[in-house]
mmCIF file of C-alpha atoms in Angstrom:
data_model
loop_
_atom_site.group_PDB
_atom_site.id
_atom_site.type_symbol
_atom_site.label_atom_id
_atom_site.label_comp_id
_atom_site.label_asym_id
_atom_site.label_seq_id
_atom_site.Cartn_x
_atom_site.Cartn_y
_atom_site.Cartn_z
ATOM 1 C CA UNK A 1 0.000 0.000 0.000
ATOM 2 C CA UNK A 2 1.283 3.646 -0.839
ATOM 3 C CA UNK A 3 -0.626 6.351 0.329
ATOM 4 C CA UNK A 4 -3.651 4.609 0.017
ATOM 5 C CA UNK A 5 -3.099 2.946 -3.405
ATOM 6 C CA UNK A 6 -2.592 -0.249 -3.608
ATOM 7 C CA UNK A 7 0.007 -1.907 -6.845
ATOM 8 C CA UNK A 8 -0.414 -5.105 -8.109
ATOM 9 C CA UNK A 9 1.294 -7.265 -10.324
ATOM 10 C CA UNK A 10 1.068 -10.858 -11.300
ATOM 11 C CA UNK A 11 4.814 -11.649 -10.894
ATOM 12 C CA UNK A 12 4.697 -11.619 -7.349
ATOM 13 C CA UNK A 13 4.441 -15.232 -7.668
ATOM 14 C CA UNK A 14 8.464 -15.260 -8.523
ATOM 15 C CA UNK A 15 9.275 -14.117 -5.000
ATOM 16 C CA UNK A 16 11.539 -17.122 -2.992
ATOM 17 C CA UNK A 17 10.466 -17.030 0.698
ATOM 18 C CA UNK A 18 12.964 -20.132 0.972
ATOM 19 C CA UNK A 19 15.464 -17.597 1.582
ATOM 20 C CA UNK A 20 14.486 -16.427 5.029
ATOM 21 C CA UNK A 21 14.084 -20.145 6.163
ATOM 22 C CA UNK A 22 17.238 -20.866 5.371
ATOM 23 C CA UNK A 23 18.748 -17.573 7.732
ATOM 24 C CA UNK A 24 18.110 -19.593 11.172
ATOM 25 C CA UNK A 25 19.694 -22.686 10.234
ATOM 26 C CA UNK A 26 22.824 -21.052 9.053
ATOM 27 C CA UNK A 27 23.551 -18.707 12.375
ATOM 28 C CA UNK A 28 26.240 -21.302 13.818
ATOM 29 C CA UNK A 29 29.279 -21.249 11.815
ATOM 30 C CA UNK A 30 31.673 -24.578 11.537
ATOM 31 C CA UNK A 31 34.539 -24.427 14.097
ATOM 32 C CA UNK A 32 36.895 -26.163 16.540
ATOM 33 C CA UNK A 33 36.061 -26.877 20.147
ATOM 34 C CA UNK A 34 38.624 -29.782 19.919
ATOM 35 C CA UNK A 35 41.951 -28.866 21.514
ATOM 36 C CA UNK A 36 43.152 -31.610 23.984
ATOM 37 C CA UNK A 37 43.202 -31.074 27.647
ATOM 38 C CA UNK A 38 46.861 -29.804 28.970
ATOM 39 C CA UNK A 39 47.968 -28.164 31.477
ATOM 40 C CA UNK A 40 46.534 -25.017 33.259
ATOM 41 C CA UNK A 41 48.656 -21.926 33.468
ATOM 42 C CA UNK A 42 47.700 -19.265 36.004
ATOM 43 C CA UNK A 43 48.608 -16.162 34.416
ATOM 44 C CA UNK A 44 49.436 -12.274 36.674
ATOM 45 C CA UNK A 45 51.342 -9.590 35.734
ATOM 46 C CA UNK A 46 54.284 -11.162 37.866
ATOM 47 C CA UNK A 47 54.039 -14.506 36.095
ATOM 48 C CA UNK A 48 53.491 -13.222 32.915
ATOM 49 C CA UNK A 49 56.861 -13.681 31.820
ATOM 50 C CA UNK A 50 57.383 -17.073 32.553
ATOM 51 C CA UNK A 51 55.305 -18.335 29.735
ATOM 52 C CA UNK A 52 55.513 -15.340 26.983
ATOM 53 C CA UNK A 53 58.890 -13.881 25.760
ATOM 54 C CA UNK A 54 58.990 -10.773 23.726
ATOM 55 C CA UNK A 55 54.964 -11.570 23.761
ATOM 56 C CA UNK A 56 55.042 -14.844 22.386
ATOM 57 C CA UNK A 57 54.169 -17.755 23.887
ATOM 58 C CA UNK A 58 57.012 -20.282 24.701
ATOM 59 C CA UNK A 59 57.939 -23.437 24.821
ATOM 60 C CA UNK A 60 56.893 -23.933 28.447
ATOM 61 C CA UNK A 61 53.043 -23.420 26.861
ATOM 62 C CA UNK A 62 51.865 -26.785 24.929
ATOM 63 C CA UNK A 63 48.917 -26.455 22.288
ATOM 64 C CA UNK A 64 45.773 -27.271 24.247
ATOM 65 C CA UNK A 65 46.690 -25.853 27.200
ATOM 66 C CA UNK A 66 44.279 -23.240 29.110
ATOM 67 C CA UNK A 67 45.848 -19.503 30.199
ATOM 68 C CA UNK A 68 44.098 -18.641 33.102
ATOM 69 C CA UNK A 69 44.697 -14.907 33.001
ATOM 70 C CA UNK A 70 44.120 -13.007 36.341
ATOM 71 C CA UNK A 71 44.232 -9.330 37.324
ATOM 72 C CA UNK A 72 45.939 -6.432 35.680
ATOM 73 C CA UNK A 73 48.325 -6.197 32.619
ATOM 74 C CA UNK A 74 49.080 -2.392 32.744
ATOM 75 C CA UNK A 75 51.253 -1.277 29.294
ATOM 76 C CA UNK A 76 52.907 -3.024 26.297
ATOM 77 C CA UNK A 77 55.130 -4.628 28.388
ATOM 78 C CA UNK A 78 51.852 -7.341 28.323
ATOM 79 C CA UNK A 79 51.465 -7.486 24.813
ATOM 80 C CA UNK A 80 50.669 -11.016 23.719
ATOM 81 C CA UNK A 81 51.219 -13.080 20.393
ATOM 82 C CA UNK A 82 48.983 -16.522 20.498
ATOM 83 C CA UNK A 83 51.056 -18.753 18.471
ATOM 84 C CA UNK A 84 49.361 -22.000 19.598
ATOM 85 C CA UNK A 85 45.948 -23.070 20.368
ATOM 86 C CA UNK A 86 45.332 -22.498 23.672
ATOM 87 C CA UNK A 87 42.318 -22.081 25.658
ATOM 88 C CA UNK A 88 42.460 -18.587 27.298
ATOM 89 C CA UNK A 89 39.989 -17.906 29.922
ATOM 90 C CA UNK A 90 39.840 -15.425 33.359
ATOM 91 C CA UNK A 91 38.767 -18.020 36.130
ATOM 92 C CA UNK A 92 38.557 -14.772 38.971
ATOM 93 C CA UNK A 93 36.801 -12.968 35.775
ATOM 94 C CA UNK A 94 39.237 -9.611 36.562
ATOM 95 C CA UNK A 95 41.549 -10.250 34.019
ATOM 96 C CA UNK A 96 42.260 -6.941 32.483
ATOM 97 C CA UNK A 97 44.449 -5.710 29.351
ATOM 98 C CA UNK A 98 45.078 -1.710 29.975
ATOM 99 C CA UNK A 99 46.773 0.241 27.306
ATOM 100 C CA UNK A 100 48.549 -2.514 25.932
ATOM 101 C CA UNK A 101 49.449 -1.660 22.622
ATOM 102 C CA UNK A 102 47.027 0.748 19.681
ATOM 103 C CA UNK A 103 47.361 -1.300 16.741
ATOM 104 C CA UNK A 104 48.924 -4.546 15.482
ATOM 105 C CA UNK A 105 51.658 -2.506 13.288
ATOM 106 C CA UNK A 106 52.777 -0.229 16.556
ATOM 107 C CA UNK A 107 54.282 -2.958 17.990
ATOM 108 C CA UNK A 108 51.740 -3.894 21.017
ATOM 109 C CA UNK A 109 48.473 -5.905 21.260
ATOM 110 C CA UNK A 110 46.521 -8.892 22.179
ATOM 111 C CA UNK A 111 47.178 -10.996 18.417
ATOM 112 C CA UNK A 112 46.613 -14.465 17.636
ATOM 113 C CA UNK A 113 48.123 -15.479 14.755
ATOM 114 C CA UNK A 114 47.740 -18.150 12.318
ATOM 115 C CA UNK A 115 49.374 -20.641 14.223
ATOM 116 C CA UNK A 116 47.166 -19.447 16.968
ATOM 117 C CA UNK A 117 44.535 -21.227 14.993
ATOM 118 C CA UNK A 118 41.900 -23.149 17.171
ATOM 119 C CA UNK A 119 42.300 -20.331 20.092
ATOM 120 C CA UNK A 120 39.289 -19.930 22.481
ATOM 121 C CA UNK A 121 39.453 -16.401 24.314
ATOM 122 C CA UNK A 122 36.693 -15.830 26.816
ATOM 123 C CA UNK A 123 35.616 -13.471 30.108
ATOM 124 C CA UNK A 124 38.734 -10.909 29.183
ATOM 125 C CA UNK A 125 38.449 -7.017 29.445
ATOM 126 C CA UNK A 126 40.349 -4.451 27.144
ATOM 127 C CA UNK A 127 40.708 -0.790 28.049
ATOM 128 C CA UNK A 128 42.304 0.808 25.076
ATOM 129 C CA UNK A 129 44.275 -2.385 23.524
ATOM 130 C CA UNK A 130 43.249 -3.269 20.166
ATOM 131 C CA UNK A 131 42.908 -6.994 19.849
ATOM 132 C CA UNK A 132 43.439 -8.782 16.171
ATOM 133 C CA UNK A 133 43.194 -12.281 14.660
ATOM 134 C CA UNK A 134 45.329 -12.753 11.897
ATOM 135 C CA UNK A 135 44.805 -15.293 9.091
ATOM 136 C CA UNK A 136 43.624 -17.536 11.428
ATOM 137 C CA UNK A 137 41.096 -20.264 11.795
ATOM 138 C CA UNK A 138 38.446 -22.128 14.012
ATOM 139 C CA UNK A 139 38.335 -18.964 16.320
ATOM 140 C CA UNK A 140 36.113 -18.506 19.007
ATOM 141 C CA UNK A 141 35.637 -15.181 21.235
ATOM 142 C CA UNK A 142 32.786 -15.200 24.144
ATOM 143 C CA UNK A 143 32.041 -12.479 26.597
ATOM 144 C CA UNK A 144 34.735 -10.255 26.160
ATOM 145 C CA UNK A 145 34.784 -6.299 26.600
ATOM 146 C CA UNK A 146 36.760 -3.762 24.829
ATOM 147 C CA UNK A 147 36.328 -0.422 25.760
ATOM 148 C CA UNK A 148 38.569 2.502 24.115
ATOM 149 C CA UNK A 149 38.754 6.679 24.208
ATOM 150 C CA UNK A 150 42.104 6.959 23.839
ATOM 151 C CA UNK A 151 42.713 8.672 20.101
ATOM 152 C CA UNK A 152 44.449 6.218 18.062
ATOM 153 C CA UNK A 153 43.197 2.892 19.379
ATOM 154 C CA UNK A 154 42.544 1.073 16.461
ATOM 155 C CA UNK A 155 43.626 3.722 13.886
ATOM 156 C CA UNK A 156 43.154 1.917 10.193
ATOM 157 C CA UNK A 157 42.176 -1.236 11.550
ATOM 158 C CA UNK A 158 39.481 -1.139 13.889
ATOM 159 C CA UNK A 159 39.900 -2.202 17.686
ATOM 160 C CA UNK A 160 38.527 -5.937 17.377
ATOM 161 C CA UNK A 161 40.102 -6.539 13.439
ATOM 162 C CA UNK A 162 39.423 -9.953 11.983
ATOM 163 C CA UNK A 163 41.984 -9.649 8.907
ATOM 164 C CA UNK A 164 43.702 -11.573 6.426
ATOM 165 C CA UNK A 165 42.029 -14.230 5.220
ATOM 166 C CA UNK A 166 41.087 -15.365 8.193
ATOM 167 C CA UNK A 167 38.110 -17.993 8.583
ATOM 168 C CA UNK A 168 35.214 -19.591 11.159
ATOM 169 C CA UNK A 169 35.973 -16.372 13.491
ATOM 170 C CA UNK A 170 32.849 -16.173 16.401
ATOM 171 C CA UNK A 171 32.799 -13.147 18.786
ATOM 172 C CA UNK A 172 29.699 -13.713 20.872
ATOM 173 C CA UNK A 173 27.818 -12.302 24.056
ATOM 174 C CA UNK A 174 30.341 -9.824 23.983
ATOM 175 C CA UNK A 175 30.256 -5.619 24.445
ATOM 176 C CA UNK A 176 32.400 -3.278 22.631
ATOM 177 C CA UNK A 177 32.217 0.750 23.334
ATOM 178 C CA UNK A 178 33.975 4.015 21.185
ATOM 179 C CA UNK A 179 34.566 6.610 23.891
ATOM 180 C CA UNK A 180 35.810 8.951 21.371
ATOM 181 C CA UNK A 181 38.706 7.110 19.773
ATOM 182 C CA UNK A 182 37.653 8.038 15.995
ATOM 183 C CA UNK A 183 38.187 4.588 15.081
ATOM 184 C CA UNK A 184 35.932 1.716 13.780
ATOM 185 C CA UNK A 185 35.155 -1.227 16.217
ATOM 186 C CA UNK A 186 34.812 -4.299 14.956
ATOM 187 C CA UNK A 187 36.113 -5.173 11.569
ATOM 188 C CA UNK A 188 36.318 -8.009 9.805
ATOM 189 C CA UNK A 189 38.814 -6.839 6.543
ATOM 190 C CA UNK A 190 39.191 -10.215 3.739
ATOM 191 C CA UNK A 191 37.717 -12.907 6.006
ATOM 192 C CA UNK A 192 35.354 -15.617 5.024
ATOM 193 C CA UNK A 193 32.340 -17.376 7.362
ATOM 194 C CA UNK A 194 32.560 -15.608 10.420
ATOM 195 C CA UNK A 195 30.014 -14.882 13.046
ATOM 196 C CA UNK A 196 29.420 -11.589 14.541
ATOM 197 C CA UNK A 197 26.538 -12.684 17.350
ATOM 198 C CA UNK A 198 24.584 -11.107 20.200
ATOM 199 C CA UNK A 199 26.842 -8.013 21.089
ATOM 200 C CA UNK A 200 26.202 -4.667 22.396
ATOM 201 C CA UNK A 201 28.184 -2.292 20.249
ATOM 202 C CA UNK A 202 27.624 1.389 22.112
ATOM 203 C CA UNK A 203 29.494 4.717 20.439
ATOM 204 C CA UNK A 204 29.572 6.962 23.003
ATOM 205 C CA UNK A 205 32.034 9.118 21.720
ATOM 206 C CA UNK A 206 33.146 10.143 17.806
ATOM 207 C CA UNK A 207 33.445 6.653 15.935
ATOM 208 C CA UNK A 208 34.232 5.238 12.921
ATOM 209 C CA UNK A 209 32.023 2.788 11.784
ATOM 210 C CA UNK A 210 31.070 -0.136 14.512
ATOM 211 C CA UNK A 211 31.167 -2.919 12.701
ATOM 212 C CA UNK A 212 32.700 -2.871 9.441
ATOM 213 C CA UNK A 213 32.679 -5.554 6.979
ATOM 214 C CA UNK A 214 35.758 -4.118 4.478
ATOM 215 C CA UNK A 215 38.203 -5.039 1.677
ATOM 216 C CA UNK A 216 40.395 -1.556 3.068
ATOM 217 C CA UNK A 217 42.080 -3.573 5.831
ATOM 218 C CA UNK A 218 44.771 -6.142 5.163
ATOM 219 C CA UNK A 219 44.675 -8.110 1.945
ATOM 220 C CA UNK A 220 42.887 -11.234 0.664
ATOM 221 C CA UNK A 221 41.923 -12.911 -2.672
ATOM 222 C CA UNK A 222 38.069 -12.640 -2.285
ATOM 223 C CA UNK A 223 35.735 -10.449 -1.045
ATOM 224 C CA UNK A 224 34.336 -10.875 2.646
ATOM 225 C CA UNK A 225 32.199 -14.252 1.706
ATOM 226 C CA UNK A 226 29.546 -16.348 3.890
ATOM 227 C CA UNK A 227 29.910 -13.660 7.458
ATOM 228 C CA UNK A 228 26.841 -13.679 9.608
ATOM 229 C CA UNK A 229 25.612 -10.601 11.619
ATOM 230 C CA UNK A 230 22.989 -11.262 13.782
ATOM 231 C CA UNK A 231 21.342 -10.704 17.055
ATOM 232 C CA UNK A 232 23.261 -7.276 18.070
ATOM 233 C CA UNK A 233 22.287 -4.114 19.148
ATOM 234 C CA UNK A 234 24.091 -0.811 17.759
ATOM 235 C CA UNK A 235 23.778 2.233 19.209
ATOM 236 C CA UNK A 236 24.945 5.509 20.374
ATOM 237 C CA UNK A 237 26.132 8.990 19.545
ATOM 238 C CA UNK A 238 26.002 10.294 16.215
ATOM 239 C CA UNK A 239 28.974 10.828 14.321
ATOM 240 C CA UNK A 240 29.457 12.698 10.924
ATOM 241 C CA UNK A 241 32.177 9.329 9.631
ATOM 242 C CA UNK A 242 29.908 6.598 11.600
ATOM 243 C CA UNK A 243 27.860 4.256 10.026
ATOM 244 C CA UNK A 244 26.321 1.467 12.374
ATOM 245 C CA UNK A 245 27.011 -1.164 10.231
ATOM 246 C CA UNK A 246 28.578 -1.374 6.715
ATOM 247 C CA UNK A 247 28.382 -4.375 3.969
ATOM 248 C CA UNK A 248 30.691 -5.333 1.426
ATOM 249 C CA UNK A 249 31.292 -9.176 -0.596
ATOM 250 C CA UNK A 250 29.387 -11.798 -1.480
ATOM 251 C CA UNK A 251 26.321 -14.336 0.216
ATOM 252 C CA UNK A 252 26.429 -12.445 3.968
ATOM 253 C CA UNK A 253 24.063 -12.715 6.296
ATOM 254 C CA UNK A 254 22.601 -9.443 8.152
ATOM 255 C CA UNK A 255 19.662 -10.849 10.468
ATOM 256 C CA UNK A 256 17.824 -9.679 13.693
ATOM 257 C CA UNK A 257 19.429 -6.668 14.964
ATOM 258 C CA UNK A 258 18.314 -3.317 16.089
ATOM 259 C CA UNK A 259 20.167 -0.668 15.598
ATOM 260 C CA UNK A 260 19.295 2.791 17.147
ATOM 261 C CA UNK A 261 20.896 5.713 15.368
ATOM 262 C CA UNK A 262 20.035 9.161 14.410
ATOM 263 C CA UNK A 263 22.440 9.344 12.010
ATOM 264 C CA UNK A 264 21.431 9.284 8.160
ATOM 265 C CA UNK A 265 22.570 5.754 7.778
ATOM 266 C CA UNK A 266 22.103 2.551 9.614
ATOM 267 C CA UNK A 267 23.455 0.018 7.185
ATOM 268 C CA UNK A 268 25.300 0.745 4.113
ATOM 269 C CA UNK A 269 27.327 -0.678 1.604
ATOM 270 C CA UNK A 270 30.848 0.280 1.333
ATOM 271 C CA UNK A 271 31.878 3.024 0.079
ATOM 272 C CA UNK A 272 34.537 2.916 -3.250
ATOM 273 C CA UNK A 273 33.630 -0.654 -4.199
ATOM 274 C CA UNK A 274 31.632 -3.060 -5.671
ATOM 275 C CA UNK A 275 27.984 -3.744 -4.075
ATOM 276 C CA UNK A 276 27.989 -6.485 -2.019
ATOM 277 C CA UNK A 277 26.286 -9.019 -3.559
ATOM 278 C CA UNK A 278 23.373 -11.959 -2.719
ATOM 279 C CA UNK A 279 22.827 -10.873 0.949
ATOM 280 C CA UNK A 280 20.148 -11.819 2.776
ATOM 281 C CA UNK A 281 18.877 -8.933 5.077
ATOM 282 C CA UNK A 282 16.003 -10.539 7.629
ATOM 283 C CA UNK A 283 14.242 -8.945 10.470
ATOM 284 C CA UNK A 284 16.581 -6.132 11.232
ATOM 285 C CA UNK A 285 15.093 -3.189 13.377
ATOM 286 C CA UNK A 286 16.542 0.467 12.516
ATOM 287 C CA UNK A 287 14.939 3.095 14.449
ATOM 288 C CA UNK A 288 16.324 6.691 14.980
ATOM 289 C CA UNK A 289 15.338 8.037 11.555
ATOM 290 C CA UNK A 290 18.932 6.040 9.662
ATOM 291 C CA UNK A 291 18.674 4.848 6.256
ATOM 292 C CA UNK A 292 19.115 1.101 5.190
ATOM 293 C CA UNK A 293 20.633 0.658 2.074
ATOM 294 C CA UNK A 294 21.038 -2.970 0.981
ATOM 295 C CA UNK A 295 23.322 -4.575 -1.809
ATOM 296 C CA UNK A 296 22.634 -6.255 -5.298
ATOM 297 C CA UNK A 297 20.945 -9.535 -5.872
ATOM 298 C CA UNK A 298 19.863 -9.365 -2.014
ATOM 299 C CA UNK A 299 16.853 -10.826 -0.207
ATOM 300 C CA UNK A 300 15.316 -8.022 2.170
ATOM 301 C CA UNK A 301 12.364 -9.024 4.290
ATOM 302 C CA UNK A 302 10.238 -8.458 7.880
ATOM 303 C CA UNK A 303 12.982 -5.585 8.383
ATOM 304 C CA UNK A 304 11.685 -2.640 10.333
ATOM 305 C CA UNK A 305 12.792 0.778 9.376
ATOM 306 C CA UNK A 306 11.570 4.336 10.343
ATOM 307 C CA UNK A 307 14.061 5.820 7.634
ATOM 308 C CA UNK A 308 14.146 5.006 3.928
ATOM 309 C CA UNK A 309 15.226 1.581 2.575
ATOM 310 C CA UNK A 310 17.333 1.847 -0.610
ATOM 311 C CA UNK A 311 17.442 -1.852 -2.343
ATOM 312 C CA UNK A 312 19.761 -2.705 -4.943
ATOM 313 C CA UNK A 313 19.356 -4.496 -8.149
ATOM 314 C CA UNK A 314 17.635 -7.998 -9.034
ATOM 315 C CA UNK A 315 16.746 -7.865 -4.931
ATOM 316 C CA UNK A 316 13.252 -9.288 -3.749
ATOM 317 C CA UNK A 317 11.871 -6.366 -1.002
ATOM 318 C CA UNK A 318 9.471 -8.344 1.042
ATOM 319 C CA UNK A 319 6.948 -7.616 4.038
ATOM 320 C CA UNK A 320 8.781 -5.082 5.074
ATOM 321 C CA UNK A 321 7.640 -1.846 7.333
ATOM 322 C CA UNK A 322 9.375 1.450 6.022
ATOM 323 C CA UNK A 323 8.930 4.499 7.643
ATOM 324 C CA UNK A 324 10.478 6.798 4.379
ATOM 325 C CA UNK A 325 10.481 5.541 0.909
ATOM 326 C CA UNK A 326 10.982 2.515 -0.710
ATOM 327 C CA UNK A 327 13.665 2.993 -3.491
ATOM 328 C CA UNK A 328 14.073 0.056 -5.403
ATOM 329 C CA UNK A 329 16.705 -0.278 -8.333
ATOM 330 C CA UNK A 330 16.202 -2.124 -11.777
ATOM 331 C CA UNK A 331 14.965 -5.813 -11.942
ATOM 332 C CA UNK A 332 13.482 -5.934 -7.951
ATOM 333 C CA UNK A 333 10.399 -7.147 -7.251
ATOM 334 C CA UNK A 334 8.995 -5.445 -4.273
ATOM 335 C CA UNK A 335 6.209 -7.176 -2.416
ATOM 336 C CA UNK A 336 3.758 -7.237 0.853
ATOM 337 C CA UNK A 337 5.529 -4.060 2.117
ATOM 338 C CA UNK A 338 4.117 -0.959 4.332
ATOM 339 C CA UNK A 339 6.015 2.209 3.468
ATOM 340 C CA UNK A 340 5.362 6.073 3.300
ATOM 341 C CA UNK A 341 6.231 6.094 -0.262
ATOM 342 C CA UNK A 342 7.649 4.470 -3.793
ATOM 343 C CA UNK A 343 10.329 5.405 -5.727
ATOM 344 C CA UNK A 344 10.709 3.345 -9.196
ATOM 345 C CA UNK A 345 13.524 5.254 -11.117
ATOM 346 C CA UNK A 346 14.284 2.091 -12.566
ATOM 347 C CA UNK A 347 12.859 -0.275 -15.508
ATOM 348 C CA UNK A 348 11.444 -3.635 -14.862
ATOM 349 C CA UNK A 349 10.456 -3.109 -11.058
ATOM 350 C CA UNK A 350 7.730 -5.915 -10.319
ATOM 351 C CA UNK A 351 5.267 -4.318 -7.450
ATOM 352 C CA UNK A 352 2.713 -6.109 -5.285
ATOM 353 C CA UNK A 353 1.963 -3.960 -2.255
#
């Protein structure tokens, strides 16, 4: 319906609901929970040393063993490099990394690197330290907090960077916050079938963009391919170079968030490159008056928006509640959805509303 008018077409029938099924069953990505009981290292600032040199783990550290972190790690003098599987929990849940380093190429952070593949972090804290995984694999991440307002955290990279080809990378239950560092948050830059789920993302200070699917970190040979966004919640403070959440590649997932933003966009594609293609955008609530603007060859349906919804071309724009206008580019069929108004600048748009 559109102003009162209702648009019909017979070649509604083309629509494939399958789509939306098929978001739920896809939400847990393949990884490995696997590693081999070993020993269990309590880890303080005066041990730390013992079993890192330089910020590497060392030989007294066997894959499959669990770092018990506890307390404060104050400075770069902490920085670590996971170069082994290793289970790495807080078992006093104080564990805290302070200032330990503001990106991967200033010499300090928390890293794991590829032969950190099969690394389970969980129940650690970051005050501005920027934490990356680095062509890695089989990566899991759970109830974490990064918090930075220091200028600089992060700068290029995002805080929480997920770079370099690096695959099956979960960061759940988690809470990241942007005091003010003009940085993005969470970024994952070249890296394939990862899961981004049920996080609190807050900017409460001038951000970058908070979570930031990108080809302008690192390198890689394809596109960001198969990464699932779902169940967050994004919100804060405007800022004129933040966008909530930002799209680029090929068959992603962006399901069941809310993002609250007064900003003019809520999710975008990225800037300077191709549109991300077949993405499947389900049940995603943007309130605050921000734009949604979705990719090419995507399947957009049951989102709620009180801003406009831009959809690309050959997209299906289904039962969908739009506050603004409905903008859909050539070849969409647009379908079942509530909306202020229609805008059909382009040929061959199939309407049923």
């Amino acid at each position: 319906e559109v102003n009162g008018t209702t648009i019909v077409s017979e070649d509604a029938s083309q629509v494939d609901l399958s789509l939306c099924d098929e978001v739920s069953d896809n939400l847990e990505t393949s990884f490995d929970e696997n590693l081999q009981a070993q020993s269990t290292f309590v880890i303080t600032n005066s041990t730390f040393n013992d079993y890192f040199t330089g910020g590497e783990l060392n030989d007294k550290v066997d894959a499959g063993s669990t770092l018990d972190f506890q307390g404060t790690f104050n400075g770069p003098d902490y920085k670590v490099n996971i170069t082994k599987p290793v289970n790495i929990i807080s078992s006093t849940h104080d564990a805290l990394f302070n200032a330990t380093g503001k990106t991967l190429s200033s010499g300090g952070c928390f890293h794991i690197s590829s032969d950190g593949s099969g690394t389970n972090v969980s129940d650690i804290k970051f005050l501005n330290s920027a934490f990356y995984v680095t062509n890695a694999a089989n990566i899991v991440i759970d109830n974490i907090s990064m918090v930075a307002n220091a200028s600089g955290i992060g700068q290029g990279t995002g805080f929480m960077c997920i770079q370099s080809g690096s695959r099956y990378v979960t960061i759940k239950n988690s809470y990241f916050e942007n005091g003010g560092t003009g940085s993005s948050m969470v970024v994952i830059g070249y890296s394939d079938y990862c899961l981004f789920d049920s996080n609190e993302v807050y900017m409460s200070g001038g951000s970058g963009n908070s979570v930031y699917l990108t080809t302008f970190v690192s390198s890689g040979h394809n596109l960001p391919t198969g990464n699932i966004i779902s169940n967050n919640y994004i919100h804060g403070k405007q800022s004129g170079f933040c966008i909530p959440l930002v799209v680029v590649g090929n068959d992603n997932v962006i399901y069941n968030n809310t993002i609250n933003y007064t900003g003019p966009s809520g999710i975008s594609n990225q800037y300077y490159s191709p549109a991300p293609s077949n993405t499947t955008y389900t049940n995603n609530v943007l309130i605050g008056g921000c734009a949604f603007t979705a990719g090419v060859d995507s399947y957009i349906s049951h989102n709620s928006v009180e801003g406009s919804l831009n959809a690309g071309t050959n997209s299906y724009v289904l039962q969908n509640d739009v506050g603004g206008t409905i903008a859909a580019g050539a070849n969409c069929t647009v379908t079942e959805n509530k909306m202020k108004s229609l805008s059909l600048s382009k040929p061959n748009v199939v309407v049923d509303n």
